[in-house]
Tab-separated table of C-alpha atoms in Angstrom:
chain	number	residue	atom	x	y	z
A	1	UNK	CA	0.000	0.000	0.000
A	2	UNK	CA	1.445	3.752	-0.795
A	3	UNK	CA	1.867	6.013	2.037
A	4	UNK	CA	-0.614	7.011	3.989
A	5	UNK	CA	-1.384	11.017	5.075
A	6	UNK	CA	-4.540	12.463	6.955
A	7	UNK	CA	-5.196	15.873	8.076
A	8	UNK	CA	-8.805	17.127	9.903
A	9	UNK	CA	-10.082	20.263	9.732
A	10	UNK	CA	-8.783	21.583	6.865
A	11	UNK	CA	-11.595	23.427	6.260
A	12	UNK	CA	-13.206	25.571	9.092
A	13	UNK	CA	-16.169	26.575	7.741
A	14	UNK	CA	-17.569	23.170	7.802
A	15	UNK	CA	-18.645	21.512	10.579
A	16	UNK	CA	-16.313	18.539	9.973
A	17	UNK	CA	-13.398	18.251	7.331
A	18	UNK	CA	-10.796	16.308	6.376
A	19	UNK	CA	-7.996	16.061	3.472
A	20	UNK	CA	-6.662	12.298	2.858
A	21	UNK	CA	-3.626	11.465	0.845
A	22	UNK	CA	-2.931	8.063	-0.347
A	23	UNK	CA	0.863	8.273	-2.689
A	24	UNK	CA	0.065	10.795	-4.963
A	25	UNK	CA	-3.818	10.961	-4.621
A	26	UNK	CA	-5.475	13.970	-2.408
A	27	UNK	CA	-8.933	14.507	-1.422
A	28	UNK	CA	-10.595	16.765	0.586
A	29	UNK	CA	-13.903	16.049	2.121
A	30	UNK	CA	-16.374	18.506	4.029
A	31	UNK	CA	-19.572	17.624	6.119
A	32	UNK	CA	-22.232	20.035	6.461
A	33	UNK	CA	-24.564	19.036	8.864
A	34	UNK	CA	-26.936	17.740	10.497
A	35	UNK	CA	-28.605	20.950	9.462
A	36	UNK	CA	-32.209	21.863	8.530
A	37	UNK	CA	-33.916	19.954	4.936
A	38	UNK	CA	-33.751	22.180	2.305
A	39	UNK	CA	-36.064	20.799	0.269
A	40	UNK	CA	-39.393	19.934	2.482
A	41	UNK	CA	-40.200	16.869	0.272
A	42	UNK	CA	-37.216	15.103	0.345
A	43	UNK	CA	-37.638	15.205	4.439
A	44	UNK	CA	-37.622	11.947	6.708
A	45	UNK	CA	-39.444	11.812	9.488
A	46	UNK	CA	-37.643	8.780	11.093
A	47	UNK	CA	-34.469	9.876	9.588
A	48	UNK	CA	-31.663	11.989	8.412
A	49	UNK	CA	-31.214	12.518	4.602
A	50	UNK	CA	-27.699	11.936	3.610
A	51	UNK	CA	-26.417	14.037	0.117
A	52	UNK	CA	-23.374	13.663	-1.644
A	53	UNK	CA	-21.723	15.936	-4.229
A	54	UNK	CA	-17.963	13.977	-5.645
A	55	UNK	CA	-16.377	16.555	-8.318
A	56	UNK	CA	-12.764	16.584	-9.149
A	57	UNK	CA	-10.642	19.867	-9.878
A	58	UNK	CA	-9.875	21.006	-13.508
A	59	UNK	CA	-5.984	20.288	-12.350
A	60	UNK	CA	-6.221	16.855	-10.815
A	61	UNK	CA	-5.245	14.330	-13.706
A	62	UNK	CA	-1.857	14.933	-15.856
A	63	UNK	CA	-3.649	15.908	-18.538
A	64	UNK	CA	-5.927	19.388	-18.119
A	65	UNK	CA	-10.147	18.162	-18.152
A	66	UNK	CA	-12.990	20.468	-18.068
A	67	UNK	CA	-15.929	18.381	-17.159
A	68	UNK	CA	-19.257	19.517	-16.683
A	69	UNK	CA	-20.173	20.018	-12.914
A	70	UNK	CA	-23.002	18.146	-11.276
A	71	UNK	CA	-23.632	16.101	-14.607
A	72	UNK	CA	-20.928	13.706	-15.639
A	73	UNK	CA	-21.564	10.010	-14.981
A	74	UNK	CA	-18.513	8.989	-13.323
A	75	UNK	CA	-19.031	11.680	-10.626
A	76	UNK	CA	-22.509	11.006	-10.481
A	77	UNK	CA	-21.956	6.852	-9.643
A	78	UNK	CA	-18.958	7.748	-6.951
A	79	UNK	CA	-21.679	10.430	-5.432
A	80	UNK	CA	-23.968	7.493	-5.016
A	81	UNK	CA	-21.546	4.804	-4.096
A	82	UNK	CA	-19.867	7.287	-1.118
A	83	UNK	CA	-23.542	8.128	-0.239
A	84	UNK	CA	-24.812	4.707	0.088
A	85	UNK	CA	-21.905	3.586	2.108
A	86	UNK	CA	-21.694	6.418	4.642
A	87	UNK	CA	-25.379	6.061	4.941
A	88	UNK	CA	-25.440	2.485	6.249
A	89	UNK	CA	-22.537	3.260	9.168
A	90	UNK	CA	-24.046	6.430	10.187
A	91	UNK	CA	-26.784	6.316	12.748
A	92	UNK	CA	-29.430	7.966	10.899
A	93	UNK	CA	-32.521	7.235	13.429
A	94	UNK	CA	-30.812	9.494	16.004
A	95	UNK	CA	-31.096	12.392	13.655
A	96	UNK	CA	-34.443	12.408	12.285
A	97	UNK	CA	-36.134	15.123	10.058
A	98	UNK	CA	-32.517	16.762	9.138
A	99	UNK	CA	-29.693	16.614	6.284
A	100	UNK	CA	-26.245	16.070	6.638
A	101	UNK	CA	-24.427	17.133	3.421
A	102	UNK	CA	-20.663	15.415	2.650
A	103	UNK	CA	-18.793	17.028	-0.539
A	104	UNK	CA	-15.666	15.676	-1.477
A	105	UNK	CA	-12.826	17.439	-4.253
A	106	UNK	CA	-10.409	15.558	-5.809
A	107	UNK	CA	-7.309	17.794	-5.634
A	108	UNK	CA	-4.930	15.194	-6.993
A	109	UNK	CA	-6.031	11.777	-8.881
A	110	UNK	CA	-3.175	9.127	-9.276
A	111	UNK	CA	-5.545	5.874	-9.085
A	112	UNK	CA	-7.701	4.707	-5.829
A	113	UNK	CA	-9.601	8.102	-5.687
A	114	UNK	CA	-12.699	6.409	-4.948
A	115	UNK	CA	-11.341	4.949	-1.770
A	116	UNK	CA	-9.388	8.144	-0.560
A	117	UNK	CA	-13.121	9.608	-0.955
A	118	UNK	CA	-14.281	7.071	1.574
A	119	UNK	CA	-11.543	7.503	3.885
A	120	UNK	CA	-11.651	10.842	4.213
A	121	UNK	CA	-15.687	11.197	4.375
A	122	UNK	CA	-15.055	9.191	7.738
A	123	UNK	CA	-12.728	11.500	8.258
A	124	UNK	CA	-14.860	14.163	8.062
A	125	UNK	CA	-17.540	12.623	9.883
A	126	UNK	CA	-15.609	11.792	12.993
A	127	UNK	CA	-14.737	15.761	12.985
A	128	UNK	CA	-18.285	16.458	12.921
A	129	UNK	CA	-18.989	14.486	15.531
A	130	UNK	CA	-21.554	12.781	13.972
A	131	UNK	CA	-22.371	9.630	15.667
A	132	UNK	CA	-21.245	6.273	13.640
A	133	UNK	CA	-21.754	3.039	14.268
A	134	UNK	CA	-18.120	2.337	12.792
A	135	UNK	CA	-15.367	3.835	10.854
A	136	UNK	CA	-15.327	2.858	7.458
A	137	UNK	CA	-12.487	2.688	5.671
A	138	UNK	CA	-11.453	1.419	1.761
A	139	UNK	CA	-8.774	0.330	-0.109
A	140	UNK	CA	-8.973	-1.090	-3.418
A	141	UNK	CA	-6.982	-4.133	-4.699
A	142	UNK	CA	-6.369	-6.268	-8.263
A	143	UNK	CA	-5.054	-8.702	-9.782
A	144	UNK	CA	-1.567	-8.134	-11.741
A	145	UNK	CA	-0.930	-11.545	-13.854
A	146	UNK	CA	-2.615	-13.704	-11.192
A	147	UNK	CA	-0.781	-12.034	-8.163
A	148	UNK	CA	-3.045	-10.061	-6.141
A	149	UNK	CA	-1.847	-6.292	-5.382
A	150	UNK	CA	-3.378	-3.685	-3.540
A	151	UNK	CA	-3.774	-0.148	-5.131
B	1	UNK	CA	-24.512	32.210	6.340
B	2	UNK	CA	-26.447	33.078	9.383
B	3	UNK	CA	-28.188	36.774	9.564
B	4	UNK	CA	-26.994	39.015	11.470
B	5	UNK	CA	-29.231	41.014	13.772
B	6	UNK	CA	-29.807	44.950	14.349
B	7	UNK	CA	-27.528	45.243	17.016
B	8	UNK	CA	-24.832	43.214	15.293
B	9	UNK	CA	-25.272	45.075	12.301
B	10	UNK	CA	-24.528	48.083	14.386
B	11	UNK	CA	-21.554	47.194	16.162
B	12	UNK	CA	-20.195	46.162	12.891
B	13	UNK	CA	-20.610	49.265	11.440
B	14	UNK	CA	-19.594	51.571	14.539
B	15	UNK	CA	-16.548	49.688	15.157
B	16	UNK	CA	-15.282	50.408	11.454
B	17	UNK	CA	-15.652	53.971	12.001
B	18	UNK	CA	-13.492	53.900	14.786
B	19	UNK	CA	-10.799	51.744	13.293
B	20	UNK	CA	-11.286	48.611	15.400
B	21	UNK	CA	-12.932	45.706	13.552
B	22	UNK	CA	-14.460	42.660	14.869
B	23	UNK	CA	-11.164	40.655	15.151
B	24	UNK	CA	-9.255	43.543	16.977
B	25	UNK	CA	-7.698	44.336	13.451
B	26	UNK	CA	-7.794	48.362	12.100
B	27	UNK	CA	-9.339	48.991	8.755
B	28	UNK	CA	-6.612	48.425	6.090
B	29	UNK	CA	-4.415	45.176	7.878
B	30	UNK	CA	-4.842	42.341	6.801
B	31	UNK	CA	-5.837	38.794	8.114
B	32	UNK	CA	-2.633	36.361	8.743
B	33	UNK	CA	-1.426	35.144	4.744
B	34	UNK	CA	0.152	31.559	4.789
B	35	UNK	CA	1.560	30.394	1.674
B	36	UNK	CA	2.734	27.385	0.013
B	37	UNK	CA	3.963	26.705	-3.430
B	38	UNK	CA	4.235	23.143	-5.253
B	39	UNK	CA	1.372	21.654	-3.643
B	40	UNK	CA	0.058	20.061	-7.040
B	41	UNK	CA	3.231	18.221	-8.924
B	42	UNK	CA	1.585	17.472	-12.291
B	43	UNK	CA	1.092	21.228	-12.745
B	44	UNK	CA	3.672	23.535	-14.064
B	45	UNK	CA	3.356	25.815	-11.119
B	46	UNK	CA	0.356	25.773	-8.076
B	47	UNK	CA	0.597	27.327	-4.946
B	48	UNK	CA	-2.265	27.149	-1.885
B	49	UNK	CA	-3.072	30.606	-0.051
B	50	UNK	CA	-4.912	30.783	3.384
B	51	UNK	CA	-6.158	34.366	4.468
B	52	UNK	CA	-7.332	33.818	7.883
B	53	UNK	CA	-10.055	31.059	6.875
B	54	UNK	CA	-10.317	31.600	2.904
B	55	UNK	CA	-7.877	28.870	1.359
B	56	UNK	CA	-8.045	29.068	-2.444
B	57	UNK	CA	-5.536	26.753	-4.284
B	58	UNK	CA	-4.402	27.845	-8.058
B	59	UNK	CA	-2.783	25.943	-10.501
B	60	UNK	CA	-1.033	26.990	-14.259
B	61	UNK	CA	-0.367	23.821	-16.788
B	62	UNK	CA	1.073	24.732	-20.005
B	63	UNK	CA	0.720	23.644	-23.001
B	64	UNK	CA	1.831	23.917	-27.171
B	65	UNK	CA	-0.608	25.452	-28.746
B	66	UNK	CA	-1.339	28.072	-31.611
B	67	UNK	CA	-1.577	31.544	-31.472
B	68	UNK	CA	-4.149	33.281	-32.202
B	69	UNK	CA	-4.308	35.003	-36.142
B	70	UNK	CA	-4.987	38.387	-35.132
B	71	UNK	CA	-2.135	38.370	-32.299
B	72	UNK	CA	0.856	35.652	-33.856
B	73	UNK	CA	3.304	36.856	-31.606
B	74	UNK	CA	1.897	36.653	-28.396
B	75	UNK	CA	1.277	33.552	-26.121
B	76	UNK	CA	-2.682	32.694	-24.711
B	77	UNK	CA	-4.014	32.726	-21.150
B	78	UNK	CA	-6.900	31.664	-19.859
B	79	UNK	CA	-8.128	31.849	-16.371
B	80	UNK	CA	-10.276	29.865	-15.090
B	81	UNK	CA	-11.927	29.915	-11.497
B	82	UNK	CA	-14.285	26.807	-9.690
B	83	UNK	CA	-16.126	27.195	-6.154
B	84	UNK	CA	-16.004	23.782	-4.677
B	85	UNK	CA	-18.657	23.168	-2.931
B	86	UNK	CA	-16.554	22.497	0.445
B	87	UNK	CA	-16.438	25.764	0.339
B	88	UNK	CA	-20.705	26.973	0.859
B	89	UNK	CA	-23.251	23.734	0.568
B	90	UNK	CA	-24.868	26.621	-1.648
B	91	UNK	CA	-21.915	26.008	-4.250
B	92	UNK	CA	-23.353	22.659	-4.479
B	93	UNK	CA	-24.197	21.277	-8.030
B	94	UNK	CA	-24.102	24.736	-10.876
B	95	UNK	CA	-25.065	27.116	-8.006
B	96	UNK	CA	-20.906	27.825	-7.515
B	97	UNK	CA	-21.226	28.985	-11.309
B	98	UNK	CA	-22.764	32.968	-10.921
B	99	UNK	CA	-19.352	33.352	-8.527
B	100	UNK	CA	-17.256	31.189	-10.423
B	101	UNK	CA	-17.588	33.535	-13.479
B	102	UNK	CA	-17.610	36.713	-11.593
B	103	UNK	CA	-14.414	35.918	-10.196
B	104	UNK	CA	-12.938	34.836	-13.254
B	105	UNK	CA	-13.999	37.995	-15.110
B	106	UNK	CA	-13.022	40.408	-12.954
B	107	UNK	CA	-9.562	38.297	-12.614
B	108	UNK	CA	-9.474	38.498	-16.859
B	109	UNK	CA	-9.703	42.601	-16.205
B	110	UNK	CA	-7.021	42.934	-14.139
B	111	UNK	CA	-4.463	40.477	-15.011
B	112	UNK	CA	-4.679	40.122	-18.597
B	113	UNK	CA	-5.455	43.661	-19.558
B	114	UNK	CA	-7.299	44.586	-23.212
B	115	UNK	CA	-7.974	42.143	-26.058
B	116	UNK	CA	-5.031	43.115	-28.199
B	117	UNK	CA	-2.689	42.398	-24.838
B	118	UNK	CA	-1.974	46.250	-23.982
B	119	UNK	CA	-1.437	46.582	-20.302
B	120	UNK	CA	-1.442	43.427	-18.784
B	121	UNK	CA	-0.221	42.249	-15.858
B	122	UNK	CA	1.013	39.001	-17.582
B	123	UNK	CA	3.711	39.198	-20.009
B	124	UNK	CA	2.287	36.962	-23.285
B	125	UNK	CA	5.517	37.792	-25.397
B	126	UNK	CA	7.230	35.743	-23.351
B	127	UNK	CA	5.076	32.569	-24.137
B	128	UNK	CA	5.749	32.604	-28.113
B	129	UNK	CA	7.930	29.841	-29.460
B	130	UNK	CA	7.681	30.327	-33.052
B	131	UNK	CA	6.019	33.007	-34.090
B	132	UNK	CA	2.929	32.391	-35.863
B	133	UNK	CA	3.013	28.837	-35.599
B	134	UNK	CA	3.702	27.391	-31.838
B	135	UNK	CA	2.850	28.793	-28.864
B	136	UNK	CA	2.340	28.279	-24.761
B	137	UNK	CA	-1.305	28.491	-23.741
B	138	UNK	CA	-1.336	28.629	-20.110
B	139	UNK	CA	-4.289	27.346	-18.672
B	140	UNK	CA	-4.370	28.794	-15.004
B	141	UNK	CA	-7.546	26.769	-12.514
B	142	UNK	CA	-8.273	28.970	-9.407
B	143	UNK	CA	-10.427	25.976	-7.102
B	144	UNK	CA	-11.522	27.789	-3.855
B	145	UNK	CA	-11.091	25.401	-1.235
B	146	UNK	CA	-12.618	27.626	1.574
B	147	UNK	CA	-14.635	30.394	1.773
B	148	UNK	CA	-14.077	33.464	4.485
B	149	UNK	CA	-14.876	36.769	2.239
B	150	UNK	CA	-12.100	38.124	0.272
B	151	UNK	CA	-12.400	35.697	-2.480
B	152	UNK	CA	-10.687	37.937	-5.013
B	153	UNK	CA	-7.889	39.171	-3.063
B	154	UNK	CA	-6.906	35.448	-2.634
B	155	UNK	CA	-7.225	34.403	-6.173
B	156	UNK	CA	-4.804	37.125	-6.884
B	157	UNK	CA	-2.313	36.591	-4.644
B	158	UNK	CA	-2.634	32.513	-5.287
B	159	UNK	CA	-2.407	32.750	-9.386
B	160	UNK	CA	1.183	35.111	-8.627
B	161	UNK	CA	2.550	32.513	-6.392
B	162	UNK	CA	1.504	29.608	-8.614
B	163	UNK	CA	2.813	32.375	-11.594
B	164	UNK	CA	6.551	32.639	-9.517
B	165	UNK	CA	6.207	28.766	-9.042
B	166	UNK	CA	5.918	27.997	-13.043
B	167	UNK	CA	8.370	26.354	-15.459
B	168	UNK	CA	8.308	26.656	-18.477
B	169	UNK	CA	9.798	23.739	-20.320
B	170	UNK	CA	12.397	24.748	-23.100
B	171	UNK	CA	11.558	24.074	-26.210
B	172	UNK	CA	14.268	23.085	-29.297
B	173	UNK	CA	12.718	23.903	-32.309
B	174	UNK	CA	14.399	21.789	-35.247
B	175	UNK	CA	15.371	23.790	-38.208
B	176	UNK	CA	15.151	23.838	-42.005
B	177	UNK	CA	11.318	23.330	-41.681
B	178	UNK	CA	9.081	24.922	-44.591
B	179	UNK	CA	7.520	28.560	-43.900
B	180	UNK	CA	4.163	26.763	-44.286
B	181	UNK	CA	4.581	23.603	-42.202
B	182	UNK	CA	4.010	23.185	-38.726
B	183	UNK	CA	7.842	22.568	-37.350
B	184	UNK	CA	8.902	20.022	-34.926
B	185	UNK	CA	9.486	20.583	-31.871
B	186	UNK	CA	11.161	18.995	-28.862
B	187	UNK	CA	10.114	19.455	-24.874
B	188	UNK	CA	12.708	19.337	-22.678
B	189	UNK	CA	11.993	17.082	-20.136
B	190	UNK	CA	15.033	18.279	-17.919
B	191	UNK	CA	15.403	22.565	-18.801
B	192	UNK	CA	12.702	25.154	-17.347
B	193	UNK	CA	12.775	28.619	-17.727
B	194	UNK	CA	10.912	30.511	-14.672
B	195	UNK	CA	8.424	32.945	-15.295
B	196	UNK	CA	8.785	36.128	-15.433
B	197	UNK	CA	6.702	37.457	-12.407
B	198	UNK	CA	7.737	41.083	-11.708
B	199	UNK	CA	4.822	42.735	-13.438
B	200	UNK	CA	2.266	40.824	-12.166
B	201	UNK	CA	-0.473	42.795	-9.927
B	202	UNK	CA	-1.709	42.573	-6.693
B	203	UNK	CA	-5.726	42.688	-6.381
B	204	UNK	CA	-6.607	45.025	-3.641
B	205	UNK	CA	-10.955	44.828	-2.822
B	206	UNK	CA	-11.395	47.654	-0.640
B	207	UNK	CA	-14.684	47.381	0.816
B	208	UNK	CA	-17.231	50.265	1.339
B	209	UNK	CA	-18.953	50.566	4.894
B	210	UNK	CA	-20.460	53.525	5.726
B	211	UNK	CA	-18.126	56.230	5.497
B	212	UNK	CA	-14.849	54.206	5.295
B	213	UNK	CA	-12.889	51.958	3.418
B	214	UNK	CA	-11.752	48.294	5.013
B	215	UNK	CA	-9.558	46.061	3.534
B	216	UNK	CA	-10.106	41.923	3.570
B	217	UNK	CA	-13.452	41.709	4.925
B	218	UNK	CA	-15.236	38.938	6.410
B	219	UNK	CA	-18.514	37.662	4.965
B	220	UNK	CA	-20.117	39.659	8.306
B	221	UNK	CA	-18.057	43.064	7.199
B	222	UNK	CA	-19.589	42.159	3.443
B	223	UNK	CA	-22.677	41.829	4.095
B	224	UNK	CA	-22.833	45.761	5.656
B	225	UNK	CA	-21.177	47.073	2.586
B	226	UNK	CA	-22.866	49.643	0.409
B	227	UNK	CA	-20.056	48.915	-2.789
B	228	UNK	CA	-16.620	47.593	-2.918
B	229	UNK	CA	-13.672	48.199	-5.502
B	230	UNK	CA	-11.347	45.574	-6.711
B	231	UNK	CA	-8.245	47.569	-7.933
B	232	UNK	CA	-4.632	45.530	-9.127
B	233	UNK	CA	-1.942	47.420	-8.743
B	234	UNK	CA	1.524	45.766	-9.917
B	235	UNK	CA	5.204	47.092	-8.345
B	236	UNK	CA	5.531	50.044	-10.418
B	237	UNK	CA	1.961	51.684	-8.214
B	238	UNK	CA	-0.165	51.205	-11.544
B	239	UNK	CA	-3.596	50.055	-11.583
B	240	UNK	CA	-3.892	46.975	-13.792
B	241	UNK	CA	-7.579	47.007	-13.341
B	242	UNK	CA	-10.415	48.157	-11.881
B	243	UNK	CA	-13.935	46.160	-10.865
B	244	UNK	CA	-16.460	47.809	-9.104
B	245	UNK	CA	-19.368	45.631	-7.333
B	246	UNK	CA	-22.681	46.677	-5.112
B	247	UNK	CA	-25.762	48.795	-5.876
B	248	UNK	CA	-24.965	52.124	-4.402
B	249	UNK	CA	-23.166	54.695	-6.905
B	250	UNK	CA	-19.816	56.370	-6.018
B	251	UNK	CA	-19.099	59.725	-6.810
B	252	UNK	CA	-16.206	60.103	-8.713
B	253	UNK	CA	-14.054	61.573	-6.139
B	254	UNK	CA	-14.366	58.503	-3.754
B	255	UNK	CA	-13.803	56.194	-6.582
B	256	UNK	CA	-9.945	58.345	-6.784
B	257	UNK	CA	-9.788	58.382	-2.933
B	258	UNK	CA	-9.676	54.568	-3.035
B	259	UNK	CA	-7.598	54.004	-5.693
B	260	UNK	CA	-4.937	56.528	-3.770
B	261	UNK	CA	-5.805	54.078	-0.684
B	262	UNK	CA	-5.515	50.953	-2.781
B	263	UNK	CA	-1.952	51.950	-4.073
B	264	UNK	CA	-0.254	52.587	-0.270
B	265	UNK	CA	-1.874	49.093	0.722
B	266	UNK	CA	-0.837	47.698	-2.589
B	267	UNK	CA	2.981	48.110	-1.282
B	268	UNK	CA	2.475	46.638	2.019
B	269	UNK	CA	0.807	43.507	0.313
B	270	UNK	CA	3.364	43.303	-2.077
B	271	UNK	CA	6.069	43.366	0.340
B	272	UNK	CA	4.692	40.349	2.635
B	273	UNK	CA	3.685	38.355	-0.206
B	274	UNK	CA	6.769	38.290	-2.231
B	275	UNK	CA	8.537	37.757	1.428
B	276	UNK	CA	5.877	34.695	1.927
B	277	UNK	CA	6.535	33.512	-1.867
B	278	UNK	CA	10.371	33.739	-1.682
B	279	UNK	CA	10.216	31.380	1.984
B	280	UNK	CA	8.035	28.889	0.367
B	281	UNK	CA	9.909	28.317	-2.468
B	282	UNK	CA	12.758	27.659	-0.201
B	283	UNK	CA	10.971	25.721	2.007
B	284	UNK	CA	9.653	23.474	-1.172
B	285	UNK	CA	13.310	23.429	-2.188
B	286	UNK	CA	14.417	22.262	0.837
């Protein structure tokens, strides 16, 4: 596994933050929340509705990308996938009729950004202090000519 | 952001008349500026500014490109600014986008000066490898990490550092090409040429309350402001560019007071950030 870096409360607006570095990939992860729903429909009145929002900067991968915000697939899959999973360790029936909002940037992207996402959401969410039943953390692994490696 | 009430509106206000802010600080000092170059390797330059809580990170890639026909001798820049939304849950999804291209506009005014290139901050002679024919197009990404009022100010002073922080790679050019064909060309992987950063402005905002000007305010200070003036001002004390923003209308005579104000802060910002560049370039070195 590459070397490891964490770092909370990089950002102290929010009310929980975190940047992760695994080698040569950086995220940064904010949690907003558990605040008021801002859309009255979407409300749950035996629990908290979690959000995600996954975009990655214009500078993260060698090459230069512009991608459209808020609309490209990729970003829109990891949004769900971080979502889902933060949803299942966080105790959601403690916090009923509220929203707790995680965004996490890409800053750098050299391969595994999906789990340095995951990493540093928990992260984020132990600096919020929002209770958990666990922390969750991810690494992802492969196969290189039938020896397994991970990333 | 949470309102502010009446009486918190007023003790805003009084306290800027009598030169003692909210933080303790008097109306034209500025919040504590850490900086730090070469945070993003696979750019040409980057650099990551804090002003007390803003953090904006900017980055400049370069690539070969072709100039443009109306301008062959001259290099192309584009800025280009994103509000993350770690920054405001309101930046979430396109709502970052209204900022996103204010900033970038008004940062298109005051660094890059007129169309045809007269007066800008940035030098785009410099970027020309044949003329013509190839080209550097720097692409320069502002991503604001954090957001603590003073956006602009921070953008500024984060594309100069990143600016300072750029190599260029040196190009070879091989010879005995046709005048009509594209020539070859060879990157150096190994040579860079630094930028040339000694014309490049400082953004001042000065921000209107009441009667008097303040310097680097807070999203509380902004909120109380009737206009505010975005002057850059580079090393020689000339204004690179001027954006006004708010409802109320200046007369003309403020509008001269402030730029007069804006040039003696211009020098103490100047100072402390080349200072702040200069250590962080060592430290990266290091």
């Amino acid at each position: 596994m590459r070397q490891i870096r964490a770092e909370i409360g990089a950002v102290s607006k929010a009310d929980g933050s975190a940047i992760f570095e695994m080698g040569n990939t950086k995220v940064i992860a904010a949690v907003y929340g558990p605040r008021e729903v801002q859309n009255r429909s979407q409300q749950m009145s035996d629990q908290t509705l979690v959000r995600c929002e996954y975009s990655m900067a214009n500078f993260s991968t060698g090459d230069r990308m512009r991608k459209p915000k808020g609309g490209d697939r990729r970003s829109t899959e990891i949004s769900l996938v971080i979502r889902q999973t933060m949803e299942a360790c966080i105790l959601t029936h403690l916090m009923p009729r509220s929203q707790i909002d995680i965004y996490v940037q890409v800053l750098q992207a050299d391969g595994g950004t999906r789990s340095a996402c995951i990493n540093a959401a928990t992260l984020a969410f132990a600096d919020a202090g929002i209770p958990m039943r666990d922390l969750v953390t991810s690494c992802s692994a492969g196969y290189l000519h039938s020896t397994p490696l991970g990333i | 952001m949470v309102g502010l009430s009446l009486g918190e509106q007023h003790f805003i206000q009084g306290g800027i008349a009598q030169d003692l802010r909210c933080d303790g600080r008097k109306r034209l000092t500025y919040r504590p500026i850490h900086v730090e170059t070469g945070v993003i390797p696979q750019a040409n330059g980057s650099a990551r500014i804090r002003i007390g809580a803003t953090e904006v990170i900017a980055s400049v890639k370069a690539e070969l490109g072709k100039p443009s026909l109306s301008q062959p001798d001259k290099g192309k820049v584009f800025i280009y600014i994103d509000c993350s939304s770690t920054a405001e849950p309101a930046f979430e999804g396109r709502g970052g986008e209204e900022l996103s291209a204010e900033l970038s506009t008004a940062l298109h005014c005051c660094l890059l000066g007129a169309k045809s290139g007269a007066g800008a901050g940035i030098d785009r002679t410099s970027l020309v490898v044949v003329e013509g024919k190839i080209c550097w197009d720097l692409y320069i990404d502002g991503l604001v990490v954090s957001s603590d009022g003073n956006l602009l100010d921070a953008l500024g002073a984060a594309i100069k550092a990143a600016l300072s922080n750029t190599g260029i790679p040196s190009v070879k050019v091989t010879a005995g090409a046709a005048s009509d064909e594209q020539p070859e060309v060879d990157i150096s992987d190994e040579e860079f040429l630094q930028f040339d950063t000694s014309g490049v402005p400082v953004i001042i905002t000065l921000t209107k309350v009441g009667r008097e000007y303040i310097v680097d305010a807070t999203p509380e200070e902004e909120s109380q402001m009737s206009s505010a003036i975005s002057i850059s001002v580079n090393k020689k004390g000339h204004i690179c560019g001027i954006t006004k923003r708010g409802g109320a209308g200046l007369d003309p005579s403020v509008i001269l007071d402030m730029v007069s104000v804006a040039q003696y802060v211009s020098g103490k910002l100047m100072n402390k950030l080349d200072s702040e560049i200069a250590s962080a370039e060592a430290e990266d070195e290091s």
